[in-house]
mmCIF file of C-alpha atoms in Angstrom:
data_model
loop_
_atom_site.group_PDB
_atom_site.id
_atom_site.type_symbol
_atom_site.label_atom_id
_atom_site.label_comp_id
_atom_site.label_asym_id
_atom_site.label_seq_id
_atom_site.Cartn_x
_atom_site.Cartn_y
_atom_site.Cartn_z
ATOM 1 C CA MET A 1 5.144 21.559 36.470
ATOM 2 C CA ASN A 2 7.863 23.898 37.752
ATOM 3 C CA PRO A 3 8.222 26.862 35.329
ATOM 4 C CA PHE A 4 11.962 26.360 35.075
ATOM 5 C CA ILE A 5 11.667 22.717 34.203
ATOM 6 C CA LEU A 6 8.876 23.523 31.704
ATOM 7 C CA SER A 7 10.974 26.196 30.058
ATOM 8 C CA MET A 8 13.975 23.741 29.781
ATOM 9 C CA MET A 9 11.736 21.117 28.161
ATOM 10 C CA ILE A 10 10.389 23.605 25.662
ATOM 11 C CA SER A 11 13.994 24.799 24.865
ATOM 12 C CA ASN A 12 15.060 21.110 24.296
ATOM 13 C CA LEU A 13 11.945 20.664 22.087
ATOM 14 C CA ALA A 14 13.200 23.577 19.964
ATOM 15 C CA LEU A 15 16.769 22.392 20.025
ATOM 16 C CA GLY A 16 15.812 18.851 18.779
ATOM 17 C CA THR A 17 13.908 20.390 15.887
ATOM 18 C CA ILE A 18 16.782 22.627 14.913
ATOM 19 C CA ILE A 19 19.341 19.804 15.070
ATOM 20 C CA THR A 20 17.182 17.728 12.759
ATOM 21 C CA ALA A 21 16.507 20.585 10.357
ATOM 22 C CA ALA A 22 20.214 21.480 10.125
ATOM 23 C CA SER A 23 21.575 17.986 9.737
ATOM 24 C CA TYR A 24 22.997 16.356 6.623
ATOM 25 C CA HIS A 25 24.225 13.397 8.657
ATOM 26 C CA TRP A 26 21.720 10.621 9.445
ATOM 27 C CA PHE A 27 23.060 10.121 12.949
ATOM 28 C CA MET A 28 22.759 13.777 13.901
ATOM 29 C CA ALA A 29 19.193 13.872 12.441
ATOM 30 C CA TRP A 30 18.303 10.807 14.585
ATOM 31 C CA VAL A 31 19.853 12.572 17.689
ATOM 32 C CA GLY A 32 17.590 15.612 16.965
ATOM 33 C CA LEU A 33 14.521 13.350 16.716
ATOM 34 C CA GLU A 34 15.464 11.704 20.040
ATOM 35 C CA VAL A 35 16.000 15.009 21.883
ATOM 36 C CA ASN A 36 12.680 16.289 20.494
ATOM 37 C CA THR A 37 10.740 13.195 21.706
ATOM 38 C CA LEU A 38 12.428 12.925 25.137
ATOM 39 C CA ALA A 39 11.722 16.673 25.727
ATOM 40 C CA ILE A 40 7.961 16.336 25.094
ATOM 41 C CA ILE A 41 7.290 13.233 27.179
ATOM 42 C CA PRO A 42 7.275 15.173 30.540
ATOM 43 C CA ILE A 43 5.085 17.818 28.956
ATOM 44 C CA LEU A 44 2.563 15.086 27.935
ATOM 45 C CA ALA A 45 2.575 13.520 31.374
ATOM 46 C CA LYS A 46 2.589 16.685 33.480
ATOM 47 C CA GLN A 47 -1.122 16.444 34.399
ATOM 48 C CA HIS A 48 -0.564 13.484 36.783
ATOM 49 C CA HIS A 49 -3.691 11.849 35.353
ATOM 50 C CA PRO A 50 -3.960 8.182 34.093
ATOM 51 C CA ARG A 51 -5.159 9.382 30.684
ATOM 52 C CA ALA A 52 -2.123 11.672 30.352
ATOM 53 C CA THR A 53 0.201 8.915 31.478
ATOM 54 C CA GLU A 54 -1.357 6.557 29.020
ATOM 55 C CA ALA A 55 -1.004 9.172 26.195
ATOM 56 C CA ALA A 56 2.643 9.813 27.132
ATOM 57 C CA THR A 57 3.363 6.070 27.036
ATOM 58 C CA LYS A 58 1.633 5.563 23.683
ATOM 59 C CA TYR A 59 3.546 8.485 22.176
ATOM 60 C CA PHE A 60 6.839 7.325 23.553
ATOM 61 C CA ILE A 61 6.395 3.721 22.164
ATOM 62 C CA ILE A 62 5.377 4.917 18.673
ATOM 63 C CA GLN A 63 8.117 7.494 18.417
ATOM 64 C CA MET A 64 10.861 5.225 19.636
ATOM 65 C CA THR A 65 9.716 2.526 17.182
ATOM 66 C CA ALA A 66 9.774 4.966 14.340
ATOM 67 C CA SER A 67 13.124 6.333 15.391
ATOM 68 C CA SER A 68 14.563 2.790 15.608
ATOM 69 C CA ILE A 69 13.460 2.101 12.054
ATOM 70 C CA ILE A 70 15.090 5.338 10.922
ATOM 71 C CA LEU A 71 18.325 4.456 12.659
ATOM 72 C CA PHE A 72 18.250 0.888 11.227
ATOM 73 C CA SER A 73 17.624 2.093 7.656
ATOM 74 C CA SER A 74 20.333 4.733 7.865
ATOM 75 C CA ILE A 75 22.926 2.214 9.232
ATOM 76 C CA PHE A 76 21.879 -0.244 6.537
ATOM 77 C CA ASN A 77 22.303 2.469 3.907
ATOM 78 C CA ALA A 78 25.693 3.583 5.278
ATOM 79 C CA TYR A 79 26.929 -0.033 5.430
ATOM 80 C CA HIS A 80 26.262 -0.447 1.689
ATOM 81 C CA THR A 81 27.233 3.102 0.357
ATOM 82 C CA GLY A 82 29.811 4.127 2.857
ATOM 83 C CA THR A 83 28.211 7.521 3.515
ATOM 84 C CA TRP A 84 25.820 8.940 6.152
ATOM 85 C CA ASP A 85 24.599 11.746 3.879
ATOM 86 C CA ILE A 86 20.839 12.159 4.113
ATOM 87 C CA THR A 87 20.535 12.767 0.435
ATOM 88 C CA GLN A 88 22.248 9.520 -0.655
ATOM 89 C CA LEU A 89 19.546 6.878 -0.341
ATOM 90 C CA THR A 90 20.656 4.379 -2.977
ATOM 91 C CA THR A 91 20.203 1.083 -1.152
ATOM 92 C CA HIS A 92 16.824 -0.553 -2.134
ATOM 93 C CA PRO A 93 14.994 -1.021 1.288
ATOM 94 C CA THR A 94 16.183 2.265 2.821
ATOM 95 C CA PRO A 95 13.728 4.715 1.089
ATOM 96 C CA SER A 96 10.761 2.492 1.832
ATOM 97 C CA LEU A 97 11.628 1.930 5.500
ATOM 98 C CA LEU A 98 12.360 5.715 5.879
ATOM 99 C CA THR A 99 8.972 6.610 4.417
ATOM 100 C CA ILE A 100 7.132 4.209 6.632
ATOM 101 C CA ALA A 101 8.978 5.423 9.789
ATOM 102 C CA LEU A 102 8.373 9.061 9.093
ATOM 103 C CA ALA A 103 4.727 8.369 8.283
ATOM 104 C CA MET A 104 4.462 6.578 11.669
ATOM 105 C CA LYS A 105 5.998 9.615 13.405
ATOM 106 C CA LEU A 106 3.516 11.975 11.738
ATOM 107 C CA GLY A 107 0.489 9.686 12.297
ATOM 108 C CA LEU A 108 -0.550 8.839 8.740
ATOM 109 C CA VAL A 109 -2.924 6.042 7.917
ATOM 110 C CA PRO A 110 -2.495 3.104 8.607
ATOM 111 C CA MET A 111 -0.157 4.115 11.434
ATOM 112 C CA HIS A 112 -2.588 6.761 12.711
ATOM 113 C CA PHE A 113 -4.414 5.081 15.591
ATOM 114 C CA TRP A 114 -2.113 6.568 18.257
ATOM 115 C CA LEU A 115 -2.630 10.233 17.228
ATOM 116 C CA PRO A 116 -6.353 10.767 18.173
ATOM 117 C CA GLU A 117 -5.907 8.927 21.452
ATOM 118 C CA VAL A 118 -2.797 10.742 22.470
ATOM 119 C CA MET A 119 -4.397 14.174 21.670
ATOM 120 C CA GLN A 120 -7.497 13.233 23.669
ATOM 121 C CA GLY A 121 -5.416 12.264 26.629
ATOM 122 C CA VAL A 122 -3.482 15.511 26.932
ATOM 123 C CA ASN A 123 -4.486 19.039 27.520
ATOM 124 C CA THR A 124 -5.308 21.373 24.524
ATOM 125 C CA MET A 125 -2.052 23.327 24.679
ATOM 126 C CA THR A 126 -0.037 20.063 24.456
ATOM 127 C CA ALA A 127 -2.305 18.866 21.618
ATOM 128 C CA LEU A 128 -1.464 22.134 19.793
ATOM 129 C CA ILE A 129 2.275 21.266 20.130
ATOM 130 C CA ILE A 130 1.653 17.661 18.779
ATOM 131 C CA THR A 131 -0.249 18.888 15.705
ATOM 132 C CA THR A 132 2.071 21.775 14.768
ATOM 133 C CA TRP A 133 5.604 21.809 16.141
ATOM 134 C CA GLN A 134 6.027 18.024 16.309
ATOM 135 C CA LYS A 135 5.217 17.764 12.646
ATOM 136 C CA LEU A 136 8.231 19.880 11.683
ATOM 137 C CA PRO A 137 11.201 17.464 12.287
ATOM 138 C CA PRO A 138 9.779 14.597 10.144
ATOM 139 C CA MET A 139 8.682 17.033 7.450
ATOM 140 C CA PHE A 140 12.266 18.452 7.279
ATOM 141 C CA LEU A 141 13.620 14.931 6.635
ATOM 142 C CA LEU A 142 10.903 14.289 4.042
ATOM 143 C CA TYR A 143 11.786 17.526 2.343
ATOM 144 C CA LEU A 144 15.458 16.681 2.099
ATOM 145 C CA THR A 145 14.847 13.073 0.785
ATOM 146 C CA ALA A 146 11.739 13.878 -1.366
ATOM 147 C CA ASN A 147 13.260 12.978 -4.699
ATOM 148 C CA GLN A 148 14.464 9.545 -3.512
ATOM 149 C CA LEU A 149 11.332 8.277 -1.741
ATOM 150 C CA PRO A 150 9.090 5.613 -3.440
ATOM 151 C CA MET A 151 6.223 7.485 -5.121
ATOM 152 C CA VAL A 152 3.877 4.447 -4.959
ATOM 153 C CA ILE A 153 4.049 4.311 -1.119
ATOM 154 C CA LEU A 154 3.668 8.133 -0.902
ATOM 155 C CA LEU A 155 0.513 8.163 -3.010
ATOM 156 C CA LEU A 156 -0.997 5.148 -1.157
ATOM 157 C CA LEU A 157 -0.412 6.925 2.214
ATOM 158 C CA ALA A 158 -1.892 10.141 0.793
ATOM 159 C CA ILE A 159 -5.101 8.520 -0.594
ATOM 160 C CA SER A 160 -5.697 6.354 2.538
ATOM 161 C CA SER A 161 -5.019 9.303 4.867
ATOM 162 C CA THR A 162 -7.431 11.679 3.141
ATOM 163 C CA LEU A 163 -10.094 8.967 2.942
ATOM 164 C CA ILE A 164 -9.883 7.588 6.507
ATOM 165 C CA SER A 165 -9.455 11.090 8.141
ATOM 166 C CA GLY A 166 -12.633 12.324 6.561
ATOM 167 C CA TRP A 167 -14.543 9.133 7.352
ATOM 168 C CA SER A 168 -13.428 8.921 10.943
ATOM 169 C CA GLY A 169 -13.809 12.660 11.656
ATOM 170 C CA LEU A 170 -17.599 12.390 10.923
ATOM 171 C CA ASN A 171 -18.111 10.102 13.981
ATOM 172 C CA GLN A 172 -16.302 12.317 16.479
ATOM 173 C CA THR A 173 -17.704 14.742 19.084
ATOM 174 C CA GLN A 174 -14.349 15.633 20.824
ATOM 175 C CA LEU A 175 -12.688 18.679 19.191
ATOM 176 C CA ARG A 176 -9.084 17.377 19.874
ATOM 177 C CA LYS A 177 -9.906 14.141 18.104
ATOM 178 C CA ILE A 178 -11.433 16.091 15.206
ATOM 179 C CA MET A 179 -8.289 18.210 14.978
ATOM 180 C CA ALA A 180 -6.223 15.012 14.975
ATOM 181 C CA TYR A 181 -8.130 13.684 11.925
ATOM 182 C CA SER A 182 -7.814 17.100 10.392
ATOM 183 C CA SER A 183 -4.022 16.857 10.749
ATOM 184 C CA ILE A 184 -4.066 13.362 9.185
ATOM 185 C CA GLY A 185 -6.046 14.626 6.190
ATOM 186 C CA HIS A 186 -3.806 17.667 5.580
ATOM 187 C CA LEU A 187 -0.757 15.507 5.806
ATOM 188 C CA GLY A 188 -2.276 13.278 3.193
ATOM 189 C CA TRP A 189 -2.463 16.201 0.802
ATOM 190 C CA MET A 190 1.174 17.051 1.578
ATOM 191 C CA PHE A 191 2.305 13.466 0.887
ATOM 192 C CA ALA A 192 0.488 13.627 -2.467
ATOM 193 C CA ILE A 193 2.575 16.602 -3.648
ATOM 194 C CA LEU A 194 5.822 15.585 -1.900
ATOM 195 C CA SER A 195 7.607 13.991 -4.875
ATOM 196 C CA SER A 196 6.358 16.495 -7.371
ATOM 197 C CA SER A 197 6.860 19.926 -5.784
ATOM 198 C CA GLN A 198 8.740 20.546 -2.560
ATOM 199 C CA LYS A 199 7.979 24.310 -2.696
ATOM 200 C CA LEU A 200 4.219 23.516 -2.743
ATOM 201 C CA LEU A 201 4.748 21.082 0.101
ATOM 202 C CA LEU A 202 6.301 23.937 2.230
ATOM 203 C CA PHE A 203 3.458 26.353 1.172
ATOM 204 C CA THR A 204 0.766 23.735 2.169
ATOM 205 C CA LEU A 205 2.449 23.073 5.514
ATOM 206 C CA THR A 206 2.703 26.795 6.226
ATOM 207 C CA MET A 207 -0.990 27.360 5.411
ATOM 208 C CA TYR A 208 -1.928 24.413 7.575
ATOM 209 C CA LEU A 209 0.021 25.822 10.529
ATOM 210 C CA LEU A 210 -1.514 29.225 10.014
ATOM 211 C CA MET A 211 -5.005 27.810 10.167
ATOM 212 C CA THR A 212 -4.497 25.281 12.964
ATOM 213 C CA ILE A 213 -2.768 27.510 15.499
ATOM 214 C CA PRO A 214 -5.616 30.130 15.632
ATOM 215 C CA ILE A 215 -8.297 27.485 16.021
ATOM 216 C CA PHE A 216 -6.467 25.884 18.950
ATOM 217 C CA LEU A 217 -5.897 29.295 20.573
ATOM 218 C CA ILE A 218 -9.646 29.944 20.343
ATOM 219 C CA ILE A 219 -10.413 26.453 21.796
ATOM 220 C CA ILE A 220 -7.940 27.148 24.690
ATOM 221 C CA THR A 221 -9.229 30.586 25.549
ATOM 222 C CA SER A 222 -12.873 29.560 25.408
ATOM 223 C CA THR A 223 -12.259 26.188 27.232
ATOM 224 C CA THR A 224 -14.184 24.363 24.455
ATOM 225 C CA LYS A 225 -13.790 20.629 24.498
ATOM 226 C CA THR A 226 -16.675 19.183 22.428
ATOM 227 C CA ILE A 227 -18.784 20.196 19.552
ATOM 228 C CA LYS A 228 -21.649 20.810 21.915
ATOM 229 C CA ASP A 229 -19.600 23.549 23.591
ATOM 230 C CA LEU A 230 -19.276 25.261 20.127
ATOM 231 C CA GLY A 231 -22.997 26.016 20.248
ATOM 232 C CA MET A 232 -22.468 28.178 23.348
ATOM 233 C CA LEU A 233 -19.404 30.097 21.908
ATOM 234 C CA TRP A 234 -21.474 32.997 20.479
ATOM 235 C CA THR A 235 -22.860 33.881 23.901
ATOM 236 C CA THR A 236 -19.386 34.235 25.356
ATOM 237 C CA SER A 237 -17.422 35.810 22.433
ATOM 238 C CA PRO A 238 -19.126 36.677 19.104
ATOM 239 C CA THR A 239 -15.729 37.595 17.683
ATOM 240 C CA SER A 240 -14.241 34.161 18.474
ATOM 241 C CA CYS A 241 -17.359 32.471 17.122
ATOM 242 C CA THR A 242 -17.088 34.278 13.793
ATOM 243 C CA MET A 243 -13.337 33.548 13.582
ATOM 244 C CA THR A 244 -13.999 29.860 14.369
ATOM 245 C CA MET A 245 -16.565 29.503 11.580
ATOM 246 C CA ILE A 246 -14.216 31.143 9.064
ATOM 247 C CA ILE A 247 -11.196 28.976 10.063
ATOM 248 C CA PHE A 248 -13.296 25.761 9.993
ATOM 249 C CA MET A 249 -14.407 26.560 6.488
ATOM 250 C CA ALA A 250 -10.849 27.404 5.498
ATOM 251 C CA LEU A 251 -9.584 24.080 6.856
ATOM 252 C CA GLY A 252 -12.178 22.315 4.790
ATOM 253 C CA GLY A 253 -10.783 24.018 1.660
ATOM 254 C CA LEU A 254 -13.937 25.982 0.870
ATOM 255 C CA PRO A 255 -13.391 28.565 -1.759
ATOM 256 C CA PRO A 256 -12.531 31.467 -1.741
ATOM 257 C CA LEU A 257 -10.887 31.041 1.755
ATOM 258 C CA SER A 258 -7.168 30.527 2.249
ATOM 259 C CA GLY A 259 -7.432 26.714 2.739
ATOM 260 C CA PHE A 260 -8.639 26.354 -0.793
ATOM 261 C CA LEU A 261 -5.455 27.779 -2.422
ATOM 262 C CA PRO A 262 -3.004 24.986 -1.499
ATOM 263 C CA LYS A 263 -5.445 22.237 -2.500
ATOM 264 C CA TRP A 264 -6.174 24.016 -5.798
ATOM 265 C CA LEU A 265 -2.442 24.239 -6.450
ATOM 266 C CA ILE A 266 -1.834 20.667 -5.619
ATOM 267 C CA LEU A 267 -4.646 19.494 -7.880
ATOM 268 C CA GLU A 268 -3.253 21.696 -10.659
ATOM 269 C CA GLU A 269 0.202 20.200 -10.161
ATOM 270 C CA LEU A 270 -1.043 16.641 -10.126
ATOM 271 C CA ILE A 271 -3.017 17.218 -13.379
ATOM 272 C CA THR A 272 0.067 18.796 -15.013
ATOM 273 C CA ASN A 273 2.002 15.671 -14.107
ATOM 274 C CA HIS A 274 -0.681 13.459 -15.778
ATOM 275 C CA LEU A 275 -1.876 12.133 -12.391
ATOM 276 C CA ILE A 276 -5.552 12.814 -13.076
ATOM 277 C CA PRO A 277 -6.906 9.639 -11.346
ATOM 278 C CA LEU A 278 -5.047 10.680 -8.109
ATOM 279 C CA ALA A 279 -6.291 14.281 -8.335
ATOM 280 C CA THR A 280 -9.904 13.014 -8.789
ATOM 281 C CA THR A 281 -9.551 10.621 -5.811
ATOM 282 C CA LEU A 282 -8.158 13.290 -3.543
ATOM 283 C CA THR A 283 -11.027 15.665 -4.597
ATOM 284 C CA LEU A 284 -13.728 13.094 -3.798
ATOM 285 C CA THR A 285 -12.135 11.970 -0.480
ATOM 286 C CA SER A 286 -11.742 15.660 0.612
ATOM 287 C CA LEU A 287 -15.554 15.978 0.411
ATOM 288 C CA LEU A 288 -15.823 13.767 3.573
ATOM 289 C CA SER A 289 -13.536 16.189 5.375
ATOM 290 C CA LEU A 290 -15.417 19.175 4.126
ATOM 291 C CA MET A 291 -18.624 17.511 5.433
ATOM 292 C CA PHE A 292 -17.442 17.418 9.049
ATOM 293 C CA TYR A 293 -15.987 20.938 8.883
ATOM 294 C CA MET A 294 -19.278 22.238 7.631
ATOM 295 C CA ARG A 295 -21.071 20.332 10.447
ATOM 296 C CA LEU A 296 -18.806 22.117 12.946
ATOM 297 C CA THR A 297 -19.535 25.426 11.256
ATOM 298 C CA TYR A 298 -23.326 24.778 11.452
ATOM 299 C CA ILE A 299 -23.156 23.807 15.069
ATOM 300 C CA THR A 300 -21.179 27.030 15.801
ATOM 301 C CA THR A 301 -24.016 29.058 14.253
ATOM 302 C CA LEU A 302 -26.815 27.485 16.198
ATOM 303 C CA THR A 303 -27.048 30.225 18.730
ATOM 304 C CA VAL A 304 -26.232 33.083 16.420
#
């Protein structure tokens, strides 16, 4: 892709996110989401490969469907309340529709099938954008409307996402698909705490970004694509191999690494709010995710 066109697409990607984050009007938030989506489609399809074209098409269909649901719910809410304010979700179906649409945009279970396939069809740098920057606009909207979203739907999405992500990640050999399921699992933890503590939500999101970006940068620089390639990482770069092992264990939430802190705080908050069954379920389902993170760590150490 021409560098000028690529820089213009990245600028529009940032512009769409900023518009959504700064909006208190539903229509402007929807415009920001559309600008963000339309900017990333050429980036997804820039490889001129059937897999990349397929990934761009899947991404476009899913994102447009979710944006249509968001626009419909906001119009429905504005028709009954007379306001387009994001924080005024008083009409009954609107919070549920909005939660489902934003979960579809983020790729939570059961609307998650598109995310691993899209990430596998694009290059690693584009996969990094999908798992980090593209999570920000929907998370901003969830942050603004957190107190008005239906808690039952949020908790169901959280439990199913942590369970399915860990179960599905065990069967994968492609690192991009594994990182896709890692994203789904961490988003499940964020949805679990969404209605209880927005500050903890932002902290968990920040920690997720700080752990995901370095592991993708290592994968990009070492041209690693499968878990089999991890076994050869020590021969090319011992430093990268060591960092990879530490980050994988941190992503799994293994104490005393940084990834353990947000999960610990989330469990503490849930127990304080008398949601002990939910905290227990999240702890047990996270063991599946920890299993495939430890498997990746073990494979990385094979040649050490």
